[in-house]
XYZ file of N, CA and C in Angstrom:
597
model
N 25.248 1.279 -23.742
C 23.976 0.425 -23.916
C 23.376 0.772 -25.603
N 23.477 -0.245 -26.690
C 22.474 0.548 -27.685
C 21.432 0.344 -27.928
N 20.879 1.432 -28.869
C 19.454 1.831 -29.253
C 18.400 0.366 -29.349
N 19.002 -0.416 -30.067
C 18.545 -1.388 -30.334
C 18.112 -2.459 -29.016
N 19.567 -2.824 -27.854
C 19.536 -3.268 -26.977
C 18.545 -2.437 -25.448
N 18.281 -1.132 -25.625
C 17.680 -0.063 -25.131
C 15.962 -0.869 -25.194
N 15.991 -0.810 -26.772
C 13.995 -0.618 -27.732
C 13.912 -2.457 -26.953
N 14.705 -3.186 -26.756
C 14.512 -4.507 -26.651
C 14.224 -4.834 -25.162
N 14.619 -4.340 -23.883
C 14.406 -4.411 -22.999
C 13.543 -3.410 -22.185
N 13.177 -2.471 -23.443
C 10.990 -1.447 -23.307
C 10.630 -2.665 -23.014
N 11.085 -3.158 -24.290
C 9.588 -3.722 -25.068
C 9.494 -5.320 -23.912
N 10.119 -5.672 -23.680
C 10.495 -6.969 -22.417
C 9.645 -6.870 -21.123
N 9.622 -5.139 -20.918
C 9.838 -4.759 -19.862
C 7.921 -4.562 -19.854
N 7.333 -4.065 -20.738
C 6.243 -3.523 -21.242
C 5.449 -4.970 -21.300
N 6.351 -5.962 -21.449
C 5.471 -7.219 -21.713
C 4.855 -7.975 -20.717
N 6.117 -7.435 -19.745
C 6.376 -7.764 -17.998
C 4.714 -7.455 -17.282
N 4.579 -5.964 -17.878
C 4.302 -5.830 -17.395
C 2.639 -5.364 -17.228
N 2.724 -6.009 -18.832
C 1.191 -6.175 -19.112
C 0.315 -7.543 -18.341
N 1.233 -7.984 -18.683
C 1.167 -9.331 -17.949
C 1.099 -9.696 -16.485
N 1.731 -9.356 -15.569
C 1.138 -8.427 -14.194
C 0.232 -7.761 -14.373
N -0.155 -6.773 -14.916
C -1.956 -6.773 -14.928
C -2.516 -7.237 -15.471
N -2.763 -8.391 -15.626
C -4.114 -8.687 -16.567
C -3.488 -9.793 -15.205
N -3.102 -10.911 -14.532
C -2.156 -11.400 -13.827
C -2.932 -11.282 -12.289
N -3.029 -9.860 -12.285
C -3.239 -9.803 -10.817
C -4.360 -9.909 -10.174
N -5.203 -8.900 -11.914
C -6.755 -8.559 -12.276
C -7.244 -9.956 -11.573
N -6.911 -10.440 -12.242
C -7.638 -11.952 -12.292
C -7.591 -12.979 -11.177
N -6.081 -13.485 -10.631
C -6.007 -13.692 -9.536
C -5.391 -13.376 -8.680
N -5.452 -11.670 -8.463
C -4.299 -11.374 -6.617
C -3.716 -11.376 -7.270
N -2.556 -10.468 -6.536
C -0.946 -9.827 -5.983
C -0.600 -11.672 -5.907
N -1.123 -11.963 -5.129
C -0.493 -13.019 -4.204
C -1.091 -14.746 -4.416
N -1.735 -14.708 -5.791
C -2.198 -15.488 -6.187
C -1.862 -15.843 -7.595
N -0.589 -15.258 -7.883
C 0.302 -15.641 -9.246
C 1.613 -15.432 -8.087
N 2.542 -16.571 -9.134
C 4.073 -16.703 -9.375
C 4.451 -15.553 -10.230
N 5.857 -15.327 -9.844
C 7.294 -15.054 -10.701
C 6.645 -15.726 -11.562
N 6.978 -16.879 -11.755
C 7.895 -17.695 -12.864
C 6.142 -17.597 -13.250
N 4.677 -17.780 -13.393
C 3.761 -18.039 -13.556
C 3.461 -16.321 -14.625
N 4.318 -15.068 -13.856
C 4.013 -14.086 -14.735
C 4.789 -13.987 -15.936
N 5.696 -14.309 -15.943
C 7.063 -14.870 -16.860
C 6.282 -15.806 -17.869
N 5.863 -16.734 -17.463
C 5.220 -17.383 -18.487
C 4.181 -16.645 -19.174
N 3.231 -15.871 -18.780
C 2.381 -15.184 -19.054
C 3.194 -14.106 -20.019
N 3.815 -13.890 -20.010
C 4.375 -12.841 -20.877
C 5.618 -13.725 -21.659
N 5.837 -14.876 -21.490
C 6.205 -15.381 -22.789
C 7.815 -15.607 -22.234
N 7.908 -15.289 -21.227
C 9.978 -14.441 -20.626
C 10.220 -15.876 -20.102
N 11.619 -16.182 -19.348
C 12.408 -17.243 -18.552
C 12.067 -15.886 -16.905
N 12.278 -16.577 -16.118
C 11.857 -15.667 -14.576
C 14.017 -15.295 -15.051
N 14.726 -15.246 -15.539
C 16.023 -14.042 -15.902
C 15.133 -13.256 -16.122
N 14.402 -13.192 -17.403
C 13.479 -11.708 -17.829
C 13.596 -10.973 -17.257
N 13.281 -12.001 -15.376
C 11.907 -10.283 -14.812
C 13.217 -10.338 -13.835
N 14.124 -10.908 -13.744
C 14.987 -9.991 -12.517
C 15.777 -9.298 -13.280
N 15.941 -9.629 -14.203
C 17.067 -8.203 -15.121
C 16.362 -6.607 -15.068
N 15.275 -6.991 -15.152
C 13.991 -5.760 -14.472
C 14.024 -5.445 -13.174
N 13.241 -6.206 -12.665
C 12.891 -6.315 -11.382
C 13.615 -6.816 -10.278
N 13.115 -6.565 -8.634
C 13.932 -6.822 -7.679
C 12.998 -8.325 -7.228
N 11.747 -7.684 -7.128
C 10.580 -8.931 -6.635
C 8.883 -8.120 -6.719
N 8.234 -9.400 -6.628
C 7.151 -8.365 -7.061
C 6.332 -6.992 -6.733
N 6.956 -6.774 -5.561
C 6.374 -5.445 -5.213
C 6.917 -4.469 -6.069
N 8.216 -5.030 -6.433
C 8.793 -3.441 -7.466
C 8.435 -3.583 -8.316
N 7.349 -4.403 -9.142
C 6.775 -5.134 -10.621
C 5.041 -4.399 -10.288
N 4.694 -3.920 -8.876
C 3.712 -3.561 -8.631
C 3.642 -2.335 -8.827
N 4.733 -1.677 -8.079
C 4.720 0.369 -7.892
C 4.917 0.608 -9.078
N 6.064 -0.667 -10.224
C 5.832 0.005 -12.033
C 4.811 -0.234 -12.429
N 3.617 -0.560 -12.039
C 2.060 -0.743 -12.558
C 1.985 0.573 -12.218
N 1.926 0.068 -10.717
C 1.932 2.091 -10.463
C 1.513 3.296 -11.172
N 3.441 3.283 -11.336
C 3.737 4.648 -11.724
C 3.626 4.837 -13.402
N 3.142 3.626 -13.845
C 2.741 3.601 -15.151
C 0.715 3.876 -15.198
N 0.428 3.058 -14.578
C -0.852 3.263 -14.178
C -1.901 5.256 -13.477
N -0.399 5.598 -12.680
C -0.586 6.578 -12.463
C -0.596 7.589 -14.009
N 0.532 7.864 -14.231
C 0.837 8.548 -15.447
C -0.345 8.612 -16.861
N -1.667 7.740 -16.682
C -2.593 7.068 -17.339
C -3.314 8.187 -16.773
N -3.769 8.002 -15.252
C -4.672 8.759 -14.642
C -4.713 10.067 -14.663
N -3.072 11.132 -15.005
C -2.702 11.785 -15.033
C -2.931 12.911 -16.003
N -2.950 11.874 -16.378
C -3.488 12.327 -18.352
C -4.724 12.556 -18.445
N -5.487 11.132 -18.308
C -6.505 11.342 -18.040
C -7.687 12.689 -17.426
N -7.349 13.093 -16.438
C -7.543 13.728 -15.892
C -7.226 15.738 -16.255
N -5.591 15.180 -16.655
C -5.681 16.340 -17.471
C -6.594 17.159 -18.052
N -6.972 15.966 -18.727
C -8.211 16.706 -20.143
C -9.196 16.908 -19.462
N -9.893 16.499 -17.960
C -11.127 16.775 -17.497
C -10.804 18.394 -17.595
N -10.085 18.558 -16.456
C -9.614 19.826 -15.890
C -9.965 20.158 -17.659
N -8.973 20.814 -18.745
C -9.335 21.169 -19.823
C -10.889 21.158 -19.941
N -11.488 20.695 -19.786
C -12.921 20.408 -20.381
C -13.273 21.742 -19.399
N -13.507 20.572 -18.186
C -13.959 21.811 -16.821
C -13.858 23.274 -16.556
N -12.133 24.330 -17.331
C -12.356 25.630 -16.955
C -12.861 25.818 -17.387
N -12.973 26.087 -19.295
C -13.798 26.679 -20.149
C -16.088 25.638 -19.181
N -15.896 25.007 -18.546
C -17.424 25.359 -18.548
C -18.394 26.174 -17.555
N -19.869 25.889 -17.134
C -19.595 27.189 -16.389
C -20.076 26.610 -14.875
N -19.759 25.711 -14.743
C -19.816 24.763 -13.883
C -18.649 24.177 -13.263
N -17.506 24.661 -13.158
C -15.895 24.155 -13.332
C -15.941 22.906 -12.822
N -16.229 22.927 -11.806
C -15.599 21.695 -10.134
C -16.793 20.888 -10.664
N -18.108 20.820 -10.956
C -18.683 19.464 -10.586
C -18.901 18.744 -12.005
N -18.258 19.633 -13.409
C -17.918 19.470 -14.213
C -17.068 18.699 -14.233
N -15.894 19.194 -13.615
C -14.319 17.884 -13.660
C -14.927 16.051 -12.671
N -15.542 17.284 -11.326
C -16.007 15.832 -10.604
C -16.460 14.975 -11.671
N -17.612 15.226 -12.303
C -18.584 14.539 -13.394
C -17.538 13.626 -14.025
N -16.455 14.850 -14.602
C -15.246 13.290 -15.604
C -15.114 12.342 -15.752
N -14.415 13.246 -13.508
C -13.290 11.886 -12.901
C -13.696 11.297 -12.618
N -15.257 11.561 -12.023
C -15.618 10.008 -11.110
C -16.435 8.439 -12.379
N -16.060 8.790 -14.201
C -16.257 8.069 -14.423
C -15.162 6.590 -14.247
N -16.440 5.278 -14.234
C -15.920 4.457 -13.784
C -15.631 2.987 -14.804
N -14.766 2.819 -15.899
C -14.538 1.764 -16.270
C -14.358 0.281 -15.822
N -13.662 -0.466 -17.537
C -13.558 -1.475 -16.818
C -12.203 -1.436 -15.634
N -11.132 -0.733 -16.679
C -10.075 -0.934 -16.296
C -9.553 -0.271 -15.071
N -10.311 0.874 -15.035
C -10.920 1.549 -13.362
C -10.975 0.601 -12.261
N -11.885 -0.861 -12.725
C -12.354 -1.447 -11.340
C -11.399 -2.519 -11.714
N -10.720 -2.749 -12.454
C -9.417 -3.413 -11.926
C -8.285 -3.611 -11.713
N -7.827 -2.226 -11.282
C -6.658 -1.276 -11.106
C -7.338 -1.312 -9.580
N -8.668 -1.864 -9.538
C -8.788 -1.000 -8.096
C -9.280 -2.668 -6.871
N -8.858 -3.214 -8.021
C -9.352 -4.347 -7.133
C -7.331 -5.036 -7.141
N -6.098 -4.444 -7.891
C -4.753 -4.499 -7.930
C -5.065 -3.547 -6.567
N -5.199 -2.538 -6.805
C -3.930 -1.776 -5.810
C -4.925 -1.504 -4.488
N -5.770 -1.983 -4.143
C -6.411 -2.681 -3.102
C -5.739 -3.959 -2.589
N -5.754 -4.877 -3.153
C -4.989 -5.823 -2.994
C -3.740 -5.178 -2.175
N -2.300 -4.647 -3.338
C -1.399 -4.455 -3.004
C -1.932 -3.955 -1.188
N -2.372 -2.615 -1.537
C -2.494 -1.278 -0.155
C -2.630 -2.730 1.595
N -3.529 -3.359 1.498
C -3.619 -4.752 2.173
C -2.231 -5.090 2.374
N -1.770 -5.634 1.589
C -0.127 -6.033 1.397
C 0.122 -5.542 2.281
N 1.081 -3.991 2.149
C 1.561 -2.985 2.554
C 0.855 -2.955 4.169
N 0.099 -2.971 4.096
C -0.336 -2.459 5.588
C 0.736 -3.624 6.948
N 0.888 -4.934 6.368
C 1.071 -6.071 6.497
C 2.766 -5.684 6.641
N 2.785 -5.181 5.556
C 4.207 -5.653 5.092
C 5.390 -4.051 5.400
N 5.906 -3.728 6.487
C 5.920 -2.003 7.021
C 7.142 -1.597 5.401
N 8.199 -2.516 5.057
C 8.699 -1.993 3.770
C 7.787 -1.640 3.024
N 6.992 -2.350 2.178
C 6.485 -2.417 1.343
C 5.247 -1.097 1.369
N 4.512 -0.764 3.079
C 3.825 0.049 3.268
C 4.803 1.655 3.053
N 6.174 1.715 3.517
C 6.949 2.921 3.084
C 6.750 3.218 1.657
N 7.538 2.070 1.061
C 7.300 2.184 -0.867
C 5.800 3.240 -0.873
N 5.168 2.040 -1.239
C 3.372 2.414 -1.421
C 3.068 4.042 -0.874
N 4.215 4.217 0.143
C 3.157 5.895 0.901
C 3.795 6.899 -0.182
N 5.396 6.339 -0.473
C 6.309 7.444 -1.471
C 5.785 7.576 -2.311
N 4.948 6.695 -2.965
C 3.735 6.949 -4.327
C 2.685 7.349 -4.600
N 2.404 6.836 -2.964
C 0.984 7.853 -2.656
C 0.916 9.170 -2.693
N 2.222 9.624 -2.781
C 2.308 11.639 -2.397
C 2.737 11.823 -3.256
N 3.395 11.122 -4.320
C 3.428 11.565 -5.696
C 2.873 12.163 -6.347
N 1.876 11.152 -6.379
C 0.511 11.527 -7.732
C -0.100 12.673 -6.527
N -0.104 11.898 -5.034
C -1.481 13.995 -4.817
C -0.908 14.719 -5.358
N 0.593 14.953 -4.914
C 1.628 16.367 -5.320
C 0.891 15.862 -6.977
N 1.171 15.247 -8.139
C 0.469 15.541 -9.293
C -0.775 16.063 -9.158
N -2.132 15.577 -8.621
C -3.287 15.612 -8.567
C -3.232 16.899 -7.975
N -2.999 17.388 -6.911
C -2.793 18.673 -6.566
C -2.428 20.076 -7.601
N -1.217 19.503 -8.219
C -0.659 20.243 -9.486
C -1.816 20.374 -10.693
N -2.532 19.504 -10.625
C -3.336 19.714 -11.853
C -4.906 20.605 -11.974
N -5.103 20.001 -10.819
C -6.601 20.512 -10.210
C -6.319 21.959 -9.561
N -5.251 22.861 -9.525
C -4.989 24.264 -8.963
C -6.211 24.923 -10.154
N -5.906 25.104 -11.725
C -6.722 25.886 -12.102
C -8.014 25.676 -11.581
N -8.841 24.102 -11.368
C -10.435 24.739 -10.357
C -10.544 25.555 -9.790
N -9.291 25.045 -8.483
C -9.881 26.147 -7.187
C -9.615 27.186 -7.566
N -9.155 28.364 -8.294
C -9.293 29.019 -8.113
C -10.390 29.854 -9.345
N -10.993 28.625 -9.346
C -12.569 29.539 -9.937
C -13.536 29.277 -8.454
N -12.702 29.352 -7.696
C -13.951 29.484 -5.950
C -13.068 29.751 -5.073
N -13.943 30.038 -4.121
C -13.269 31.272 -3.265
C -12.148 30.498 -2.504
N -11.895 29.364 -2.657
C -10.926 28.588 -1.823
C -9.419 28.789 -2.096
N -9.059 29.051 -1.012
C -7.694 29.550 -0.335
C -7.007 28.239 -0.325
N -7.061 26.650 -0.231
C -5.973 25.553 0.040
C -4.645 26.293 -0.390
N -4.101 25.462 0.576
C -2.566 25.489 0.031
C -1.015 25.046 0.850
N -0.856 24.223 0.150
C 0.155 23.627 1.122
C 0.227 22.051 2.180
N 0.052 21.965 3.092
C -0.737 20.937 3.397
C -1.844 20.740 3.495
N -2.444 21.313 3.536
C -4.357 21.573 3.736
C -4.370 21.038 2.266
N -4.222 21.461 1.261
C -3.919 20.668 -0.053
C -3.907 19.412 -0.125
N -2.503 18.901 0.178
C -2.074 17.611 0.575
C -3.597 17.095 1.548
N -3.519 17.538 2.066
C -4.771 16.770 3.150
C -5.883 16.744 2.539
N -6.494 17.732 1.962
C -7.674 17.465 1.272
C -7.262 16.341 0.030
N -6.263 16.241 -0.850
C -6.163 15.124 -1.620
C -6.091 13.950 -1.582
N -5.971 13.928 0.444
C -5.921 12.420 0.930
C -7.715 12.425 0.862
N -8.547 13.473 1.860
C -10.049 13.452 1.824
C -11.019 13.030 0.220
N -10.472 13.701 -0.474
C -10.454 13.032 -2.123
C -10.367 11.553 -2.825
N -8.871 11.188 -2.192
C -8.782 9.939 -2.726
C -9.264 9.107 -1.632
N -9.403 9.515 -0.743
C -10.772 8.550 0.357
C -12.375 8.469 0.412
N -12.291 9.493 -0.804
C -13.871 9.507 -0.739
C -13.606 8.852 -1.840
N -13.353 8.961 -2.951
C -13.411 8.816 -4.136
C -12.726 6.672 -4.341
N -11.566 6.183 -3.522
C -12.055 4.643 -2.991
C -12.823 3.980 -2.416
N -13.476 4.884 -1.680
C -14.468 4.214 -0.196
C -16.359 4.185 -0.464
N -15.876 5.285 -2.464
C -17.248 4.996 -2.528
C -17.616 4.117 -3.655
N -16.141 4.106 -4.514
C -15.891 2.612 -5.399
C -16.395 1.085 -4.672
N -15.081 0.800 -3.509
C -15.900 0.074 -3.020
C -16.994 0.162 -2.707
N -18.000 0.191 -2.275
C -19.418 0.450 -1.980
C -20.143 0.169 -3.236
N -19.544 1.010 -4.329
C -20.722 0.392 -5.142
C -20.385 -0.556 -6.106
N -18.602 -1.004 -6.242
C -18.729 -2.265 -6.912
C -19.625 -3.611 -5.652
N -19.610 -3.595 -4.277
C -19.893 -4.481 -4.054
C -22.382 -4.437 -3.561
N -21.597 -2.666 -4.220
C -23.494 -2.375 -4.520
C -24.251 -1.741 -4.973
N -24.095 -1.853 -6.575
C -24.522 -1.314 -7.386
C -25.572 -0.851 -7.420
N -26.459 -1.560 -7.147
C -27.893 -0.523 -7.739
C -28.464 0.171 -6.022
N -27.383 0.051 -5.463
C -27.597 1.655 -4.529
C -27.263 2.777 -3.997
N -25.651 2.555 -4.915
C -24.309 3.401 -4.742
C -24.111 3.206 -6.337
N -24.176 4.196 -7.193
C -23.943 3.628 -8.343
C -22.795 4.413 -8.392
N -21.805 4.158 -9.720
C -20.587 5.004 -9.410
C -21.011 6.040 -9.966
N -19.893 6.309 -8.969
C -19.397 8.157 -8.445
C -20.237 9.009 -8.168
N -20.986 8.492 -7.495
C -22.435 9.799 -7.194
C -22.054 9.932 -5.751
N -20.936 9.398 -4.907
C -20.421 10.116 -3.726
C -19.919 11.455 -3.559
N -18.985 11.116 -5.246
C -17.620 12.407 -5.249
C -18.916 13.075 -6.360
N -20.082 12.967 -6.793
C -20.488 14.265 -7.562
C -21.485 14.942 -6.226
N -22.278 14.000 -5.465
C -23.278 14.899 -4.759
C -22.224 15.484 -3.667
N -21.467 15.308 -3.432
C -20.320 15.849 -2.348
C -19.240 17.005 -2.245
N -18.070 16.271 -3.452
C -17.103 16.989 -3.500
C -18.113 18.813 -4.026
N -17.745 19.265 -5.237
C -19.116 19.993 -5.466
C -18.959 20.783 -4.616
N -19.692 20.601 -3.654
C -20.283 21.557 -1.871
C -18.849 21.837 -1.384
N -18.445 21.165 -1.049
C -16.621 20.800 -0.007
C -15.864 21.601 -0.785
N -16.096 21.621 -2.240
C -14.688 22.168 -2.793
C -14.852 23.925 -3.112
N -16.221 23.956 -3.241
C -16.582 24.992 -3.422
C -16.528 26.518 -2.171
N -16.798 25.443 -1.134
C -17.185 25.864 0.421
C -16.175 25.665 1.409
N -14.678 26.050 0.578
C -13.547 25.734 1.555
C -13.681 27.018 1.879
């Protein structure tokens, strides 16, 4: 494959991902067809099927792209936190910020999670992607754990990551429904420093 063809394919894929992210955020995963996604991106369905076999595959590609962005952002937060007076609290404060992209992705990923719960094949694929992001996050926060007496490793560390994700996503769901009662990131900022520091 020539460099020119590879570049064109990459650009096509990025446009499909951008169109899907916008459409899923606006109308939901089930609220938009493949044909509508392609029209929004300016392509025929042939372009879609030359890159993906289904909408599920497209979502998982979006998941991978979003995960890379999040890991980069959290890596920058770790770099700032480890040189601060209170590393874990600083990291959680930086990591718990919610912007419009975070809100949109939460809507997209929550709907796909419900889809996966009803679809075993989608659930298995999502579980693999979730495991990969948990492993990346565990590696990322390792420098922070060295600032506490914590000795969490292996399976316990994966379970800790599951708990942190549960608090993050559960808190975000509640704060989007009741923003006045529960500001974004409040649960994480209030409880996670004590939890991580006391493990």
